[in-house]
Amino acid sequence: MTRATPTRREVSPLELFFDLVFVLAIGQLTHHLTAHLSWRSAAETLVMLVAVCGVWAFTSFEVTLLDIERRATRTITLAVMGLALFMNAGIAHAFDDGPWLFVVPMLVALGGPAACAAMAAPTPPLRTHFRHVLIWFAVSAPFWIAGAALGPDIRLYCWAAGAAIDLVGTWTAHPVRGRAVPTAHLPFDAEHMLERMRLFLIILLGETVLTLGRVISDHRGEPVVLVLALGCATALVCLWAVYFGRSEELVVSHAAEIENPIRAVHVGINTIYGVVAGLVVFAAGSELLLAQPVSESAGTAGVLVLAGPMLYLLAQAIFFRWEMGSGWRTRLAGAGALAVWAALAYWLPPWTVIFVLVGVLLTLAVGISRTTTPSAAGADSGAESHDSGHNTEL
């Protein structure tokens, strides 16, 4: 059986406009991590990151499913965009005296569109899926509300529980009674959604560029800072090349040929969380490291500078292993090398940390560019044809 193929749509200006709201979120999350550098601050940042990524991923998936050209879908997109603006602005004070500005828009942005999709999704299985989403949402929402109502000391624990439920629901495709909705052969414009994720990644990389630009502007007269900033910028280019060099073409080709395109999108959405976390950690580490360029040891900043790209590569390795079947070993090796150096980075001088970072990422980017060839695409297609009979679920 072959799947129905939906009309291929380009990403609309409204969808790009929607994505820009999340530039604010990445900046706010980075600032929260650097302003209160501690294990608790890291946990708070992670909880809010799960919520932010959840709103983006859920809305983007639903907009792709329901068609942005429909008036109702455009209305939903604009409404969530407005809610996300307030939610992202509320990150700064979410764990002190302003939790409601973060929580209320987030809950409305998740619950409202889910209810609309439960009624308006184009097929009965997808309407069933969104009803399952609402059930999971009904379980997590009380934890978010309780955390906002209670004091800051207990808030982290309540919100962590809510975030964990939302995250598990996303990873497992919101099963009810142990069953998720089968999605093989369902019509879905996977290429459109993959393009959304591609453009979102570019926006996230752009926010990291802005962070480096601010630091360079503040320390424009310090040669050491400028040299280290050049190293961070080079590393950022390498992170871009790891995916956009040539691998992206294989991902799009793979999604266009398989019988269950929603599966490929689902795996990609799950890995977005790790990619965002990696870029936030890298941006925070870069800002802190460049603020102390001549210290004897890089300290926590050095650990973050290497741990961020490690998370970024690990998330991509999981995607390529789970969905593509190839290209993951190189990324996993790069993540492993960065993890080893991150364990030592606390005691290394800042210039050594940047030297290691650039060396690992440049070697990785060049290696992936040379090994990602059309023949690899053929190998991936062959691997997929072996597995295409499995009916995965959403």
Coordinates of C-alpha atoms in Angstrom, one line a residue:
M1 CA 0.0 0.0 0.0
T2 CA 1.3 3.5 -0.8
R3 CA 0.5 6.5 1.2
A4 CA -1.6 9.4 -0.1
T5 CA 0.7 12.3 -1.1
P6 CA -0.5 15.8 0.0
T7 CA 0.2 18.9 -2.1
R8 CA 3.7 20.2 -1.4
R9 CA 3.6 23.7 0.2
E10 CA 6.3 26.2 0.7
V11 CA 6.8 27.6 4.2
S12 CA 4.7 30.8 4.4
P13 CA 5.8 34.2 5.6
L14 CA 3.4 33.8 8.6
E15 CA 5.2 30.7 9.7
L16 CA 8.5 32.4 9.6
F17 CA 7.0 35.4 11.5
F18 CA 5.8 32.9 14.1
D19 CA 9.3 31.4 14.5
L20 CA 10.9 34.8 15.1
V21 CA 9.0 35.0 18.4
F22 CA 11.2 32.2 19.7
V23 CA 14.4 34.2 19.2
L24 CA 13.3 36.0 22.3
A25 CA 12.9 32.7 24.1
I26 CA 16.4 31.5 23.4
G27 CA 17.9 34.8 24.5
Q28 CA 15.8 34.8 27.7
L29 CA 16.8 31.2 28.5
T30 CA 20.5 31.9 27.9
H31 CA 20.3 35.0 30.2
H32 CA 18.5 33.0 32.9
L33 CA 21.3 30.4 32.9
T34 CA 24.1 32.9 33.0
A35 CA 22.6 35.3 35.5
H36 CA 22.0 32.5 38.1
L37 CA 24.7 30.0 37.3
S38 CA 24.0 27.0 39.5
W39 CA 22.5 23.5 39.3
R40 CA 19.1 24.8 40.3
S41 CA 19.3 27.5 37.6
A42 CA 20.2 24.8 35.0
A43 CA 17.2 22.8 36.1
E44 CA 14.9 25.9 35.9
T45 CA 16.2 26.6 32.4
L46 CA 15.6 23.0 31.3
V47 CA 12.0 23.1 32.6
M48 CA 11.2 26.3 30.7
L49 CA 13.0 25.0 27.6
V50 CA 10.8 22.0 27.5
A51 CA 7.7 24.2 27.7
V52 CA 9.0 26.6 25.0
C53 CA 10.0 23.8 22.6
G54 CA 6.7 22.1 23.2
V55 CA 4.7 25.2 22.2
W56 CA 6.8 25.6 19.0
A57 CA 6.8 21.9 18.0
F58 CA 3.1 21.3 18.7
T59 CA 1.9 24.5 16.9
S60 CA 4.2 23.9 13.9
F61 CA 3.0 20.3 13.5
E62 CA -0.6 21.3 13.7
V63 CA -0.2 24.1 11.2
T64 CA 1.5 21.7 8.8
L65 CA -1.4 19.3 9.3
L66 CA -4.3 21.7 9.0
D67 CA -2.8 23.9 6.2
I68 CA -1.6 27.4 6.8
E69 CA -3.6 28.7 3.8
R70 CA -6.9 28.1 5.7
R71 CA -8.2 31.1 7.5
A72 CA -8.8 29.2 10.7
T73 CA -5.3 27.8 10.7
R74 CA -3.9 31.3 10.2
T75 CA -6.0 32.6 13.1
I76 CA -4.6 29.8 15.4
T77 CA -1.0 30.6 14.3
L78 CA -1.5 34.3 15.1
A79 CA -3.1 33.6 18.4
V80 CA -0.3 31.2 19.5
M81 CA 2.2 33.7 18.3
G82 CA 0.8 36.4 20.6
L83 CA 0.6 34.0 23.5
A84 CA 4.2 32.8 22.9
L85 CA 5.4 36.4 22.9
F86 CA 4.0 36.9 26.5
M87 CA 5.2 33.4 27.6
N88 CA 8.7 34.0 26.3
A89 CA 8.8 37.5 27.9
G90 CA 7.8 35.8 31.2
I91 CA 10.8 33.6 31.3
A92 CA 12.8 36.3 33.1
H93 CA 10.6 36.3 36.2
A94 CA 9.0 32.9 36.0
F95 CA 10.8 31.6 39.1
D96 CA 10.4 34.7 41.2
D97 CA 7.4 37.0 41.3
G98 CA 6.0 36.5 37.8
P99 CA 5.1 32.9 37.1
W100 CA 1.6 33.5 35.7
L101 CA 2.9 35.5 32.8
F102 CA 4.8 32.4 31.7
V103 CA 2.3 29.7 32.6
V104 CA -1.0 31.0 31.5
P105 CA 0.0 31.8 27.9
M106 CA 1.8 28.4 27.7
L107 CA -1.2 26.4 28.8
V108 CA -3.6 28.3 26.5
A109 CA -1.2 27.9 23.6
L110 CA -1.1 24.2 24.1
G111 CA -4.7 23.4 25.1
G112 CA -6.6 25.7 22.7
P113 CA -5.0 24.5 19.4
A114 CA -5.2 20.8 20.6
A115 CA -8.9 21.2 21.1
C116 CA -9.3 22.7 17.6
A117 CA -7.3 19.9 16.1
A118 CA -9.3 17.3 17.9
M119 CA -12.4 18.6 16.0
A120 CA -10.8 19.8 12.7
A121 CA -8.0 17.4 11.8
P122 CA -8.5 15.9 8.3
T123 CA -8.7 12.2 9.3
P124 CA -10.4 10.3 12.1
P125 CA -7.0 8.8 13.3
L126 CA -5.5 12.3 13.7
R127 CA -8.6 13.6 15.5
T128 CA -8.2 10.6 17.9
H129 CA -4.5 11.5 18.3
F130 CA -5.3 15.1 19.4
R131 CA -7.9 13.8 21.8
H132 CA -5.1 11.7 23.3
V133 CA -3.0 14.9 23.5
L134 CA -5.8 16.6 25.4
I135 CA -5.9 13.7 27.9
W136 CA -2.1 14.1 28.5
F137 CA -2.5 17.8 28.8
A138 CA -5.2 17.4 31.4
V139 CA -2.7 15.4 33.5
S140 CA 0.2 17.9 33.2
A141 CA -1.7 21.2 33.5
P142 CA -2.5 20.9 37.2
F143 CA 1.3 20.7 38.0
W144 CA 2.0 23.9 36.0
I145 CA -0.9 25.7 37.7
A146 CA 0.1 24.4 41.2
G147 CA 3.7 25.5 40.7
A148 CA 2.6 29.0 39.7
A149 CA 0.3 29.2 42.7
L150 CA 2.8 27.9 45.2
G151 CA 6.1 29.6 46.3
P152 CA 9.4 29.6 44.4
D153 CA 10.8 26.9 46.6
I154 CA 8.3 24.3 45.5
R155 CA 7.7 25.7 42.1
L156 CA 10.6 23.9 40.4
Y157 CA 9.4 20.5 41.6
C158 CA 5.8 21.0 40.4
W159 CA 6.9 22.4 37.0
A160 CA 9.5 19.7 36.6
A161 CA 6.7 17.1 37.0
G162 CA 4.5 18.9 34.4
A163 CA 7.4 19.3 32.0
A164 CA 8.3 15.6 32.4
I165 CA 4.7 14.5 31.6
D166 CA 4.7 16.8 28.5
L167 CA 8.0 15.5 27.4
V168 CA 7.2 11.9 27.8
G169 CA 3.9 12.5 26.0
T170 CA 5.8 14.0 23.0
W171 CA 8.4 11.3 22.9
T172 CA 5.9 8.4 23.1
A173 CA 3.3 10.1 20.8
H174 CA 0.7 10.5 23.6
P175 CA -0.6 6.9 23.9
V176 CA -3.8 6.1 25.8
R177 CA -4.3 2.7 27.4
G178 CA -0.8 1.8 26.0
R179 CA -1.7 2.5 22.4
A180 CA -0.8 5.4 20.1
V181 CA -2.5 6.2 16.9
P182 CA -1.1 4.3 13.8
T183 CA 0.1 6.8 11.2
A184 CA 1.5 4.6 8.4
H185 CA 0.0 5.7 5.0
L186 CA -1.6 8.9 6.5
P187 CA -1.2 11.9 4.2
F188 CA 1.2 14.5 5.7
D189 CA 3.4 17.1 4.1
A190 CA 6.6 15.9 5.9
E191 CA 8.8 18.0 3.6
H192 CA 7.0 21.1 4.7
M193 CA 7.5 20.3 8.4
L194 CA 11.2 19.4 7.8
E195 CA 11.6 22.7 6.1
R196 CA 10.1 24.3 9.2
M197 CA 12.6 22.6 11.4
R198 CA 15.4 23.6 9.1
L199 CA 14.5 27.2 9.2
F200 CA 13.9 27.1 12.9
L201 CA 17.5 25.7 13.4
I202 CA 18.8 28.6 11.3
I203 CA 17.0 31.1 13.5
L204 CA 18.4 29.4 16.6
L205 CA 21.9 29.6 15.2
G206 CA 21.3 33.2 14.4
E207 CA 20.5 34.0 18.0
T208 CA 23.8 32.5 19.0
V209 CA 25.5 34.8 16.5
L210 CA 23.7 37.8 18.1
T211 CA 25.2 36.7 21.5
L212 CA 28.7 36.6 20.1
G213 CA 28.1 40.0 18.4
R214 CA 27.1 41.6 21.6
V215 CA 30.2 40.3 23.3
I216 CA 32.5 41.5 20.5
S217 CA 30.9 44.9 20.6
D218 CA 31.4 45.2 24.4
H219 CA 35.1 44.1 24.2
R220 CA 36.1 45.5 20.8
G221 CA 39.4 46.8 22.1
E222 CA 40.6 43.6 23.6
P223 CA 42.6 41.4 21.1
V224 CA 42.3 38.3 23.2
V225 CA 38.6 38.5 23.3
L226 CA 38.4 39.1 19.6
V227 CA 40.5 36.0 18.9
L228 CA 38.5 33.8 21.2
A229 CA 35.3 35.2 19.7
L230 CA 36.6 34.3 16.2
G231 CA 37.1 30.7 17.5
C232 CA 33.5 30.6 18.8
A233 CA 32.2 31.9 15.5
T234 CA 34.2 29.3 13.6
A235 CA 32.7 26.6 15.8
L236 CA 29.2 27.9 15.1
V237 CA 29.9 27.7 11.3
C238 CA 31.0 24.1 11.9
L239 CA 27.7 23.3 13.8
W240 CA 25.8 24.8 10.8
A241 CA 27.9 22.7 8.3
V242 CA 27.3 19.4 10.3
Y243 CA 23.7 19.5 9.2
F244 CA 23.4 22.0 6.3
G245 CA 26.6 20.9 4.5
R246 CA 25.0 18.0 2.6
S247 CA 23.1 15.9 5.2
E248 CA 20.0 17.9 4.9
E249 CA 19.4 16.7 1.3
L250 CA 19.4 13.1 2.4
V251 CA 16.9 13.8 5.2
V252 CA 14.4 15.5 2.9
S253 CA 14.8 12.7 0.2
H254 CA 14.3 10.1 2.9
A255 CA 11.1 11.7 4.2
A256 CA 9.7 12.0 0.7
E257 CA 10.1 8.3 -0.1
I258 CA 9.0 6.5 3.1
E259 CA 5.4 5.2 3.8
N260 CA 5.2 6.9 7.2
P261 CA 6.4 10.5 6.9
I262 CA 4.9 11.4 10.2
R263 CA 7.4 9.1 11.9
A264 CA 10.3 11.0 10.4
V265 CA 8.8 14.3 11.6
H266 CA 8.1 12.9 15.0
V267 CA 11.7 11.8 15.5
G268 CA 12.9 15.2 14.2
I269 CA 10.6 17.0 16.7
N270 CA 12.0 15.0 19.6
T271 CA 15.6 15.8 18.7
I272 CA 14.8 19.5 18.5
Y273 CA 14.7 19.6 22.3
G274 CA 18.4 18.5 22.4
V275 CA 19.4 20.9 19.6
V276 CA 17.9 23.8 21.4
A277 CA 19.4 22.8 24.7
G278 CA 22.8 22.5 23.1
L279 CA 22.7 26.0 21.5
V280 CA 21.4 27.6 24.7
V281 CA 24.3 26.0 26.7
F282 CA 26.9 27.0 24.0
A283 CA 25.6 30.6 23.9
A284 CA 25.7 30.8 27.7
G285 CA 29.2 29.3 27.9
S286 CA 30.6 31.6 25.1
E287 CA 29.3 34.7 26.9
L288 CA 30.8 33.7 30.2
L289 CA 34.1 32.5 28.7
L290 CA 34.6 35.7 26.7
A291 CA 34.0 37.7 29.8
Q292 CA 37.1 36.1 31.5
P293 CA 39.5 35.5 28.5
V294 CA 42.8 35.7 30.5
S295 CA 41.9 33.7 33.6
E296 CA 44.1 30.7 34.5
S297 CA 41.2 28.2 34.1
A298 CA 38.0 28.4 32.1
G299 CA 35.9 27.1 35.0
T300 CA 32.2 26.4 34.4
A301 CA 32.2 28.5 31.3
G302 CA 34.7 26.1 29.6
V303 CA 32.5 23.2 30.5
L304 CA 29.4 24.8 29.0
V305 CA 31.2 25.8 25.8
L306 CA 32.1 22.2 25.1
A307 CA 28.9 20.6 26.6
G308 CA 26.6 22.7 24.3
P309 CA 27.9 21.4 21.0
M310 CA 28.1 17.9 22.6
L311 CA 24.4 18.0 23.2
Y312 CA 23.8 19.4 19.7
L313 CA 25.7 16.6 18.1
L314 CA 24.2 13.9 20.3
A315 CA 20.7 15.0 19.4
Q316 CA 21.5 14.8 15.7
A317 CA 23.2 11.4 16.2
I318 CA 20.0 10.0 17.7
F319 CA 18.0 11.3 14.7
F320 CA 20.3 9.9 12.1
R321 CA 20.5 6.5 13.9
W322 CA 16.8 6.2 14.6
E323 CA 15.5 7.5 11.3
M324 CA 18.3 7.4 8.7
G325 CA 20.3 4.4 9.8
S326 CA 23.6 6.0 8.8
G327 CA 25.6 9.1 9.5
W328 CA 25.2 8.8 13.2
R329 CA 28.5 7.2 14.2
T330 CA 30.6 10.3 13.2
R331 CA 28.3 12.6 15.1
L332 CA 28.4 10.3 18.1
A333 CA 32.2 10.2 18.0
G334 CA 32.3 14.0 17.9
A335 CA 29.9 14.2 20.8
G336 CA 32.0 11.7 22.8
A337 CA 35.2 13.6 22.1
L338 CA 33.6 16.9 23.3
A339 CA 32.3 15.1 26.4
V340 CA 35.8 13.9 27.4
W341 CA 37.2 17.4 26.9
A342 CA 34.3 19.0 28.8
A343 CA 35.2 16.8 31.8
L344 CA 38.6 18.4 31.8
A345 CA 37.6 21.9 30.7
Y346 CA 37.1 23.4 34.2
W347 CA 40.9 23.3 34.7
L348 CA 42.0 24.3 31.2
P349 CA 42.7 27.9 30.1
P350 CA 40.1 29.6 27.9
W351 CA 42.3 29.6 24.8
T352 CA 42.8 25.8 25.1
V353 CA 39.1 25.2 25.4
I354 CA 38.4 27.2 22.2
F355 CA 41.3 25.4 20.4
V356 CA 39.8 22.0 21.3
L357 CA 36.3 23.1 20.3
V358 CA 37.3 24.3 16.9
G359 CA 39.6 21.4 16.3
V360 CA 36.9 18.8 17.0
L361 CA 34.1 20.5 15.2
L362 CA 36.2 21.4 12.1
T363 CA 37.4 17.8 11.8
L364 CA 33.8 16.6 12.2
A365 CA 32.4 19.1 9.6
V366 CA 35.0 18.2 7.0
G367 CA 34.6 14.5 7.6
I368 CA 30.8 14.6 7.2
S369 CA 31.0 16.8 4.1
R370 CA 33.3 14.2 2.5
T371 CA 31.3 11.1 3.4
T372 CA 27.8 12.4 2.8
T373 CA 27.4 11.5 -0.9
P374 CA 24.5 10.5 -3.2
S375 CA 25.6 6.9 -2.8
A376 CA 24.9 7.2 0.9
A377 CA 21.4 8.3 0.1
G378 CA 20.9 5.2 -1.9
A379 CA 22.2 3.1 1.0
D380 CA 19.7 4.9 3.3
S381 CA 16.9 4.2 0.9
G382 CA 17.8 0.6 0.8
A383 CA 17.8 0.4 4.6
E384 CA 14.4 2.1 4.7
S385 CA 12.9 -0.3 2.2
H386 CA 13.9 -3.1 4.5
D387 CA 12.0 -1.5 7.4
S388 CA 9.1 0.1 5.5
G389 CA 6.7 -2.7 6.3
H390 CA 6.6 -1.8 10.0
N391 CA 3.5 0.2 11.0
T392 CA 4.8 2.8 13.5
E393 CA 2.5 4.9 15.6
L394 CA 2.0 8.5 16.6

